[in-house]
Tab-separated table of C-alpha atoms in Angstrom:
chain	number	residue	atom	x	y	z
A	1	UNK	CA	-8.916	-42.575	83.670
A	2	UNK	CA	-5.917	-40.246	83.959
A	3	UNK	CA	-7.813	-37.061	82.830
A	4	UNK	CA	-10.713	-38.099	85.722
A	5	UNK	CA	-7.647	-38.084	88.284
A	6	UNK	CA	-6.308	-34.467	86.963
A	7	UNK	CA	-10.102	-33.408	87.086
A	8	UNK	CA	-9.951	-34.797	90.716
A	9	UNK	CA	-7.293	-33.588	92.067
A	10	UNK	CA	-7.826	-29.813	89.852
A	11	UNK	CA	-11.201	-29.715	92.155
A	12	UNK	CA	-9.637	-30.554	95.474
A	13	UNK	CA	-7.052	-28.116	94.784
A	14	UNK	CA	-9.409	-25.622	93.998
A	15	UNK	CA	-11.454	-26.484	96.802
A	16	UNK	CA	-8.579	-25.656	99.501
A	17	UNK	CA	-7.084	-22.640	97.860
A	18	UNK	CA	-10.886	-21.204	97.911
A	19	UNK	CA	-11.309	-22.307	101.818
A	20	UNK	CA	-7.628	-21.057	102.546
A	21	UNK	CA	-8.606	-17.641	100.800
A	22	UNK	CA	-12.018	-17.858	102.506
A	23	UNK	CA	-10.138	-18.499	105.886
A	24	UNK	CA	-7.524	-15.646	104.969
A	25	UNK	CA	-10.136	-12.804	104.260
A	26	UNK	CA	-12.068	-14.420	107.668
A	27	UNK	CA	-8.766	-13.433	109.411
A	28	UNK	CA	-8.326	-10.553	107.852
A	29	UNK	CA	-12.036	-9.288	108.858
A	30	UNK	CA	-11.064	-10.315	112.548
A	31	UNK	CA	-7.871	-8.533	112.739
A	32	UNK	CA	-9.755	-5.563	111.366
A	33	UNK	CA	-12.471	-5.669	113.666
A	34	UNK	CA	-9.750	-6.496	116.646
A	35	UNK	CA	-8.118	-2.642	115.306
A	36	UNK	CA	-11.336	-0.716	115.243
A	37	UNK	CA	-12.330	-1.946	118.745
A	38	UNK	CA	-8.856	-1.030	120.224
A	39	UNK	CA	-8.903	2.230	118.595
A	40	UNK	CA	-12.492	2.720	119.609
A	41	UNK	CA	-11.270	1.620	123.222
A	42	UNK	CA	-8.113	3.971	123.698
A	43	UNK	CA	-10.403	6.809	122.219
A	44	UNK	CA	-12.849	6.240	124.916
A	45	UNK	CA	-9.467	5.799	127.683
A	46	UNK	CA	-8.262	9.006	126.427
A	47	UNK	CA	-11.736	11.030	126.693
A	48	UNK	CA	-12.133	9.917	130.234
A	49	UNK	CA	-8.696	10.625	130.826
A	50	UNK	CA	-8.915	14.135	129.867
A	51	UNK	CA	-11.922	14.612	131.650
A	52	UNK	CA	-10.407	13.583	134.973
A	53	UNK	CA	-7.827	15.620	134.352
A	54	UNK	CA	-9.792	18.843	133.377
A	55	UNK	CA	-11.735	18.076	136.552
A	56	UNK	CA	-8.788	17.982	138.429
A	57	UNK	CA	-7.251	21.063	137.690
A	58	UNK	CA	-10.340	22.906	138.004
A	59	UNK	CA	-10.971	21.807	141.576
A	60	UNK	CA	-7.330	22.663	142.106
A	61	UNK	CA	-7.692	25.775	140.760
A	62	UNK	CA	-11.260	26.343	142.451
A	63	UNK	CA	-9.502	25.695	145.537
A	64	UNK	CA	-6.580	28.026	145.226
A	65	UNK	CA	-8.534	30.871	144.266
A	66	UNK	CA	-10.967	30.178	147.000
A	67	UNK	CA	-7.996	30.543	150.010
A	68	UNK	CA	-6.792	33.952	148.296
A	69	UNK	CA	-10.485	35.195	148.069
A	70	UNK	CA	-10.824	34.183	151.859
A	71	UNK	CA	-6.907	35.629	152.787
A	72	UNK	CA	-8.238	38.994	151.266
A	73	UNK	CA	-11.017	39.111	152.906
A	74	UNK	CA	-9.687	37.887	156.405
A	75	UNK	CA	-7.124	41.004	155.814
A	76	UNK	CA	-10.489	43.268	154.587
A	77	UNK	CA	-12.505	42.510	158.438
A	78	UNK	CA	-9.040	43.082	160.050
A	79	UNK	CA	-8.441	46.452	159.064
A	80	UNK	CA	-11.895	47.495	159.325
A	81	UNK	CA	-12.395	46.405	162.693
A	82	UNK	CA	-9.427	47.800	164.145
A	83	UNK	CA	-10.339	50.676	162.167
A	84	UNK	CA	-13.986	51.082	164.021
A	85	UNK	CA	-12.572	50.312	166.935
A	86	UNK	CA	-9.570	52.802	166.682
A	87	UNK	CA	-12.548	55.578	165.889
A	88	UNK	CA	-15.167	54.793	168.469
A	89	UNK	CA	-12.679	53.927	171.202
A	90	UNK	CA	-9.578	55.519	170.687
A	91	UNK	CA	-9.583	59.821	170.888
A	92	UNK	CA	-7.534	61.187	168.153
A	93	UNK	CA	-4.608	62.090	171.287
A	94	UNK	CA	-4.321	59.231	172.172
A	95	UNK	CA	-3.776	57.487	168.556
A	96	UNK	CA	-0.892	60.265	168.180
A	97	UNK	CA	0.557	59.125	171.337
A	98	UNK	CA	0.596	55.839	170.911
A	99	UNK	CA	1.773	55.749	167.374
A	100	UNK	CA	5.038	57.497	168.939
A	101	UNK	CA	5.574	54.907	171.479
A	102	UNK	CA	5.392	52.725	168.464
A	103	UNK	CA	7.810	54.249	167.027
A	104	UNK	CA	9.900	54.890	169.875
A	105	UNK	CA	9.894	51.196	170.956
A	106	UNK	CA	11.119	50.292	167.436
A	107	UNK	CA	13.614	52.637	167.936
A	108	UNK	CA	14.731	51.117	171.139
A	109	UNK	CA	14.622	47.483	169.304
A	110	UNK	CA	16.784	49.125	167.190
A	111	UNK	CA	19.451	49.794	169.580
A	112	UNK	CA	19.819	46.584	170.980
A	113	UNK	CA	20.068	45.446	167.992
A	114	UNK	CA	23.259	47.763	167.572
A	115	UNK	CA	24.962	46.826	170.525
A	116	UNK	CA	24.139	43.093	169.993
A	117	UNK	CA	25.287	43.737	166.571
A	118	UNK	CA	28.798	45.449	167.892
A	119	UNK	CA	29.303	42.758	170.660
A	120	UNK	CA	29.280	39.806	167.928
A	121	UNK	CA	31.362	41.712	165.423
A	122	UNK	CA	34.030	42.747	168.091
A	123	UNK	CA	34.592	38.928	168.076
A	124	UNK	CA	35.849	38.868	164.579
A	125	UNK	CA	39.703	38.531	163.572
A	126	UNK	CA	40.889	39.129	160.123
A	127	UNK	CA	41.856	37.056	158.247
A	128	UNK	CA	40.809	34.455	159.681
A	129	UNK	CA	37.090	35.374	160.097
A	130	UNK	CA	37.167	37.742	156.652
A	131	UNK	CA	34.198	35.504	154.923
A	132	UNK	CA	32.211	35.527	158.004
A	133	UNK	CA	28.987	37.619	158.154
A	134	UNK	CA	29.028	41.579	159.497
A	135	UNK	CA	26.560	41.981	162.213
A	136	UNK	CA	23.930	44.723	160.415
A	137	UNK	CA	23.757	48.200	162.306
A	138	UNK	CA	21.288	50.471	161.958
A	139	UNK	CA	21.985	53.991	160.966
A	140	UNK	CA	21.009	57.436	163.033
A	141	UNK	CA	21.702	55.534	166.701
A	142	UNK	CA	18.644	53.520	165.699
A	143	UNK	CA	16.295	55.939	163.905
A	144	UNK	CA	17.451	55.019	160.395
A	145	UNK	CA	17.714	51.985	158.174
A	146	UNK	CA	21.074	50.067	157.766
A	147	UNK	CA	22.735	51.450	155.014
A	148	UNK	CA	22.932	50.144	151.016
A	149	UNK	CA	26.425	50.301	151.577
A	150	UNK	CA	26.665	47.978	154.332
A	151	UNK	CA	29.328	45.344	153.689
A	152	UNK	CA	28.276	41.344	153.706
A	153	UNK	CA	31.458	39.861	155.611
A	154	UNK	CA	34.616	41.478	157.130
A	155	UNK	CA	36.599	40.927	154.000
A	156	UNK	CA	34.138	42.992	151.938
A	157	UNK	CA	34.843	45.861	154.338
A	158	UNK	CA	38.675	45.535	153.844
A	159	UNK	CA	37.803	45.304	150.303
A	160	UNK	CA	36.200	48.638	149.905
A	161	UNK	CA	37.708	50.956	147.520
A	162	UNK	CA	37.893	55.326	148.506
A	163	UNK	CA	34.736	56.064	146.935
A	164	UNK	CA	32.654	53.047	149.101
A	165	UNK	CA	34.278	53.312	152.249
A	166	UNK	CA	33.585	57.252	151.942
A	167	UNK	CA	29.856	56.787	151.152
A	168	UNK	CA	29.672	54.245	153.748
A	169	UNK	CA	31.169	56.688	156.355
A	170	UNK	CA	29.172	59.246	155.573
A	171	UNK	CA	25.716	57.373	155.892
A	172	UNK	CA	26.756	56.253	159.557
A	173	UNK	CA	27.964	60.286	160.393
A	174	UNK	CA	31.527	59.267	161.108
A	175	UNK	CA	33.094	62.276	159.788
A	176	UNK	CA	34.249	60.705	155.896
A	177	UNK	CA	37.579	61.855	154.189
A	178	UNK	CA	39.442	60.737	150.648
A	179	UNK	CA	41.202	58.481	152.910
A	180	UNK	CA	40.183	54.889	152.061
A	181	UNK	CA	42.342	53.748	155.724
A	182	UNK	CA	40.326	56.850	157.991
A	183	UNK	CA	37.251	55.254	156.717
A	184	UNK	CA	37.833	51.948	157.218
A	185	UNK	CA	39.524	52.606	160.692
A	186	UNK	CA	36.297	55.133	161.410
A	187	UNK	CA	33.973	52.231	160.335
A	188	UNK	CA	35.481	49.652	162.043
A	189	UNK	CA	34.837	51.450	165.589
A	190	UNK	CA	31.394	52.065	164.637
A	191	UNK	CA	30.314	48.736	164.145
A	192	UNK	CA	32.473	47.393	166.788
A	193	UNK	CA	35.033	45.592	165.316
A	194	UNK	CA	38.500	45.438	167.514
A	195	UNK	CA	40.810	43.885	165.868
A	196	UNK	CA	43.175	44.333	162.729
A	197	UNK	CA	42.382	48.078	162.043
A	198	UNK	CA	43.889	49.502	159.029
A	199	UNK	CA	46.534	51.781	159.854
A	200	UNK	CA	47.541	54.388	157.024
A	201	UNK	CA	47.342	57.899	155.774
């Protein structure tokens, strides 16, 4: 009777560890099947992914090569029509002529510039304005460019050694010497500053 009950009991226990194992590898399958269908999934999210984003940055790109092709060739008609015209329309005389009133009225902006230029830096006081900005002025009474040498603020004027004030001088025509004060002083009339002068040898 007792060995029937071990028997018993031996096959019901061998009965659930088999389902349990059976249930385990079922599991198992799932979880594996679960991993391959995610990892099939984010494959498939990343493709699509890259593909918006390669279509993206092609239109972008499309697009921004587009406007330059169309700026160039805006610029392209421009100049040729106002070339034809300039030829058909235009004698040769007259394109002379009015290439030196160009000229001459940028000349004249020039000056005005200057004495704009003058009446806003005869406003400045050193110290107390020695960071502020020096109104540019153009060399040759308008005809040439404001110089390399031109100081930023009234301080960096002060602040120029004998060799810079000198050059400085000498690009406006104000008559330059080895003395650092005579150039400063010279300077400082020419671009209209009143007050403060540096007096010295």
């Amino acid at each position: 009777m007792e060995e029937f009950i071990d028997n018993a009991i031996s096959s019901d226990f061998a009965d659930e560890s088999s389902e349990t194992a059976l249930q385990i590898k079922e599991l198992e399958d799932d979880i594996e099947g679960l991993d391959a269908q995610h990892k099939h999934e984010m494959k498939e999210i990343r493709l699509l992914i890259k593909d918006f984003i390669d279509k993206e940055l092609i239109e972008h790109l499309r697009k921004e090569v587009e406007h330059e092709i169309e700026q160039v060739i805006d610029g392209l008609v421009d100049e040729e029509v106002k070339t034809c015209l300039e030829a058909r329309y235009i004698p040769s005389a007259c394109q002379v002529e009015l290439a030196a009133n160009t000229r001459q009225l940028e000349i004249e902006r020039r000056r005005l510039h200057n004495l704009e230029s003058r009446r806003a830096n005869a406003d400045l006081i050193s110290p107390k304005d020695d960071n502020e900005p020096l109104r540019t002025i153009y060399m040759k009474h308008g005809e040439g460019d404001v110089s390399s040498h031109f100081p930023g603020t009234l301080g960096d004027l002060f602040r120029l050694d004998v060799k810079s004030s000198k050059a400085l001088a000498e690009d406006y025509n104000l008559g330059a010497s080895d003395s650092k004060d005579k150039n400063i002083n010279l300077i400082l009339l020419c671009f209209g500053v009143k007050y403060q002068r540096v007096r010295g040898g």
